[in-house]
PDB file of C-alpha atoms in Angstrom:
ATOM      1  CA  MET A 854       2.274  -6.612 -15.903  1.00  0.00           C
ATOM      2  CA  LYS A 855       3.879  -3.434 -15.202  1.00  0.00           C
ATOM      3  CA  ARG A 856       4.679  -2.709 -11.721  1.00  0.00           C
ATOM      4  CA  ARG A 857       2.138   0.290 -11.417  1.00  0.00           C
ATOM      5  CA  GLN A 858      -0.632  -2.281 -12.281  1.00  0.00           C
ATOM      6  CA  ALA A 859       0.594  -4.405  -9.954  1.00  0.00           C
ATOM      7  CA  ARG A 860       0.526  -1.912  -7.142  1.00  0.00           C
ATOM      8  CA  GLU A 861      -2.967  -1.171  -7.979  1.00  0.00           C
ATOM      9  CA  LEU A 862      -4.311  -4.544  -8.148  1.00  0.00           C
ATOM     10  CA  ALA A 863      -2.300  -5.193  -4.803  1.00  0.00           C
ATOM     11  CA  LEU A 864      -4.411  -2.074  -3.326  1.00  0.00           C
ATOM     12  CA  GLN A 865      -7.719  -3.729  -4.632  1.00  0.00           C
ATOM     13  CA  ALA A 866      -6.933  -7.256  -3.222  1.00  0.00           C
ATOM     14  CA  LEU A 867      -5.881  -5.950   0.197  1.00  0.00           C
ATOM     15  CA  PHE A 868      -8.795  -3.719   0.509  1.00  0.00           C
ATOM     16  CA  GLN A 869     -10.946  -6.974  -0.400  1.00  0.00           C
ATOM     17  CA  LEU A 870      -8.827  -8.842   2.258  1.00  0.00           C
ATOM     18  CA  ASP A 871      -9.563  -6.042   4.845  1.00  0.00           C
ATOM     19  CA  ASN A 872     -13.570  -6.368   4.298  1.00  0.00           C
ATOM     20  CA  HIS A 873     -14.114 -10.184   3.709  1.00  0.00           C
ATOM     21  CA  GLU A 874     -12.846 -13.495   4.991  1.00  0.00           C
ATOM     22  CA  ILE A 875     -11.244 -15.032   1.884  1.00  0.00           C
ATOM     23  CA  SER A 876      -7.683 -16.206   1.170  1.00  0.00           C
ATOM     24  CA  ILE A 877      -5.295 -14.398  -0.641  1.00  0.00           C
ATOM     25  CA  GLU A 878      -5.506 -16.244  -3.792  1.00  0.00           C
ATOM     26  CA  GLU A 879      -9.021 -15.458  -3.691  1.00  0.00           C
ATOM     27  CA  ALA A 880      -8.537 -11.890  -3.269  1.00  0.00           C
ATOM     28  CA  ILE A 881      -6.098 -11.925  -6.215  1.00  0.00           C
ATOM     29  CA  GLY A 882      -8.313 -14.004  -8.399  1.00  0.00           C
ATOM     30  CA  HIS A 883     -11.006 -11.323  -7.807  1.00  0.00           C
ATOM     31  CA  VAL A 884      -9.114  -8.388  -9.194  1.00  0.00           C
ATOM     32  CA  THR A 885      -6.814 -10.578 -12.099  1.00  0.00           C
ATOM     33  CA  GLU A 886      -6.818 -13.513 -13.612  1.00  0.00           C
ATOM     34  CA  LYS A 887      -3.204 -12.980 -14.713  1.00  0.00           C
ATOM     35  CA  GLN A 888      -0.261 -14.524 -12.582  1.00  0.00           C
ATOM     36  CA  ASP A 889       2.278 -11.716 -11.420  1.00  0.00           C
ATOM     37  CA  PRO A 890       5.008 -12.431  -8.794  1.00  0.00           C
ATOM     38  CA  PHE A 891       5.106  -8.833  -7.836  1.00  0.00           C
ATOM     39  CA  LEU A 892       1.640  -8.467  -7.312  1.00  0.00           C
ATOM     40  CA  THR A 893       1.666 -11.626  -5.140  1.00  0.00           C
ATOM     41  CA  GLN A 894       4.776 -10.670  -3.397  1.00  0.00           C
ATOM     42  CA  LEU A 895       3.277  -7.090  -2.561  1.00  0.00           C
ATOM     43  CA  VAL A 896      -0.292  -8.562  -1.202  1.00  0.00           C
ATOM     44  CA  THR A 897       1.359 -11.675   0.869  1.00  0.00           C
ATOM     45  CA  GLY A 898       4.182  -9.432   2.059  1.00  0.00           C
ATOM     46  CA  THR A 899       2.112  -6.442   3.183  1.00  0.00           C
ATOM     47  CA  LEU A 900       0.040  -8.929   5.397  1.00  0.00           C
ATOM     48  CA  ALA A 901       2.955 -11.007   6.603  1.00  0.00           C
ATOM     49  CA  HIS A 902       4.630  -7.604   7.916  1.00  0.00           C
ATOM     50  CA  LYS A 903       1.381  -5.807   8.709  1.00  0.00           C
ATOM     51  CA  GLU A 904       1.964  -5.599  12.559  1.00  0.00           C
ATOM     52  CA  GLU A 905       5.196  -4.145  11.868  1.00  0.00           C
ATOM     53  CA  ILE A 906       4.001  -1.826   9.206  1.00  0.00           C
ATOM     54  CA  ASP A 907       1.417  -0.701  11.092  1.00  0.00           C
ATOM     55  CA  ALA A 908       3.619   0.178  14.327  1.00  0.00           C
ATOM     56  CA  SER A 909       5.781   1.916  11.912  1.00  0.00           C
ATOM     57  CA  LEU A 910       2.819   3.942  10.655  1.00  0.00           C
ATOM     58  CA  VAL A 911       1.686   4.767  14.318  1.00  0.00           C
ATOM     59  CA  ASP A 912       4.922   6.297  14.799  1.00  0.00           C
ATOM     60  CA  LYS A 913       4.714   8.788  11.894  1.00  0.00           C
ATOM     61  CA  LEU A 914       0.991   9.719  11.928  1.00  0.00           C
ATOM     62  CA  GLU A 915       0.284  13.145  13.740  1.00  0.00           C
ATOM     63  CA  ASN A 916      -3.012  13.868  14.828  1.00  0.00           C
ATOM     64  CA  TRP A 917      -4.294  10.631  13.778  1.00  0.00           C
ATOM     65  CA  SER A 918      -4.774   6.783  14.402  1.00  0.00           C
ATOM     66  CA  LEU A 919      -4.409   4.105  11.959  1.00  0.00           C
ATOM     67  CA  ALA A 920      -7.892   3.001  12.626  1.00  0.00           C
ATOM     68  CA  ARG A 921      -9.182   6.366  11.861  1.00  0.00           C
ATOM     69  CA  LEU A 922      -7.907   6.678   8.315  1.00  0.00           C
ATOM     70  CA  PRO A 923      -9.567   6.096   5.574  1.00  0.00           C
ATOM     71  CA  LYS A 924      -9.104   2.630   3.944  1.00  0.00           C
ATOM     72  CA  ILE A 925      -7.635   3.671   0.853  1.00  0.00           C
ATOM     73  CA  GLU A 926      -5.174   5.908   2.188  1.00  0.00           C
ATOM     74  CA  ARG A 927      -4.313   3.108   4.936  1.00  0.00           C
ATOM     75  CA  THR A 928      -3.919   0.396   2.386  1.00  0.00           C
ATOM     76  CA  VAL A 929      -1.750   2.234   0.081  1.00  0.00           C
ATOM     77  CA  LEU A 930       0.607   3.753   2.999  1.00  0.00           C
ATOM     78  CA  ARG A 931       0.860  -0.182   4.133  1.00  0.00           C
ATOM     79  CA  ILE A 932       1.885  -1.067   0.607  1.00  0.00           C
ATOM     80  CA  ALA A 933       4.362   1.861   0.381  1.00  0.00           C
ATOM     81  CA  VAL A 934       5.691   0.827   3.620  1.00  0.00           C
ATOM     82  CA  TYR A 935       6.257  -2.737   3.012  1.00  0.00           C
ATOM     83  CA  GLU A 936       8.279  -1.837  -0.267  1.00  0.00           C
ATOM     84  CA  LEU A 937      10.236   0.733   1.447  1.00  0.00           C
ATOM     85  CA  LEU A 938      11.142  -1.425   4.482  1.00  0.00           C
ATOM     86  CA  TYR A 939      11.229  -5.194   3.358  1.00  0.00           C
ATOM     87  CA  THR A 940      12.373  -4.624  -0.333  1.00  0.00           C
ATOM     88  CA  GLU A 941      15.520  -3.102  -1.742  1.00  0.00           C
ATOM     89  CA  GLU A 942      14.597  -3.450  -5.622  1.00  0.00           C
ATOM     90  CA  THR A 943      12.815  -0.235  -6.065  1.00  0.00           C
ATOM     91  CA  PRO A 944      14.392   3.181  -4.885  1.00  0.00           C
ATOM     92  CA  GLY A 945      12.210   4.694  -2.096  1.00  0.00           C
ATOM     93  CA  LYS A 946      11.711   7.734  -4.268  1.00  0.00           C
ATOM     94  CA  VAL A 947       9.788   5.720  -6.770  1.00  0.00           C
ATOM     95  CA  VAL A 948       7.863   3.835  -4.157  1.00  0.00           C
ATOM     96  CA  ILE A 949       6.729   7.020  -2.888  1.00  0.00           C
ATOM     97  CA  ASN A 950       5.913   8.484  -5.951  1.00  0.00           C
ATOM     98  CA  GLU A 951       3.874   5.383  -7.308  1.00  0.00           C
ATOM     99  CA  ALA A 952       1.835   5.596  -3.805  1.00  0.00           C
ATOM    100  CA  LEU A 953       0.984   9.291  -4.643  1.00  0.00           C
ATOM    101  CA  GLU A 954      -0.117   8.536  -8.153  1.00  0.00           C
ATOM    102  CA  ILE A 955      -2.030   5.511  -6.943  1.00  0.00           C
ATOM    103  CA  CYS A 956      -3.834   7.760  -4.449  1.00  0.00           C
ATOM    104  CA  LYS A 957      -4.553  10.253  -7.349  1.00  0.00           C
ATOM    105  CA  VAL A 958      -6.865   7.305  -8.887  1.00  0.00           C
ATOM    106  CA  PHE A 959      -8.280   5.556  -6.101  1.00  0.00           C
ATOM    107  CA  GLY A 960      -8.569   8.530  -3.627  1.00  0.00           C
ATOM    108  CA  ASP A 961      -8.602  12.547  -4.037  1.00  0.00           C
ATOM    109  CA  GLU A 962      -6.621  15.305  -4.028  1.00  0.00           C
ATOM    110  CA  LYS A 963      -6.325  15.328  -0.062  1.00  0.00           C
ATOM    111  CA  SER A 964      -5.302  11.662  -0.435  1.00  0.00           C
ATOM    112  CA  SER A 965      -1.873  12.193  -2.106  1.00  0.00           C
ATOM    113  CA  ARG A 966      -0.747  14.924   0.098  1.00  0.00           C
ATOM    114  CA  PHE A 967      -1.733  13.052   3.002  1.00  0.00           C
ATOM    115  CA  VAL A 968       0.153   9.875   2.322  1.00  0.00           C
ATOM    116  CA  ASN A 969       3.036  12.224   1.017  1.00  0.00           C
ATOM    117  CA  GLY A 970       3.443  13.762   4.112  1.00  0.00           C
ATOM    118  CA  VAL A 971       3.534  10.314   6.247  1.00  0.00           C
ATOM    119  CA  LEU A 972       5.742   8.792   3.706  1.00  0.00           C
ATOM    120  CA  SER A 973       8.191  11.650   3.777  1.00  0.00           C
ATOM    121  CA  LYS A 974       9.065  11.033   7.162  1.00  0.00           C
ATOM    122  CA  TYR A 975      10.810   7.797   6.117  1.00  0.00           C
ATOM    123  CA  LYS A 976      14.319   7.798   5.150  1.00  0.00           C
ATOM    124  CA  VAL A 977      14.348   7.133   1.219  1.00  0.00           C
ATOM    125  CA  GLN A 978      16.945   6.814  -1.058  1.00  0.00           C
TER     126      GLN A 978
END
């Protein structure tokens, strides 16, 4: 599975976990039958570090609260910040670009601009 697809499926799985009382395995199973280590890492890592990720995002948001963000943007931001802060395998610029492309698929024109504005406040290489 390509990484873009894994990120899109992670978004869908995390979105489900945000809305339903199900296990990580069930959420991933609802979006794909394929086993993918990167997908699992994104979902479990984002959930494991959710409090730290959210605290980091709160520091970067201007005139917004995390609770007020649309769910798609909030979930895309969480995945991207997880990758930026807790993984080193993907360059930061690639992580941000992937987040923007996913916003274009699942959100709207404003989504990608907003996410870009927030993620640009992180120091990336």
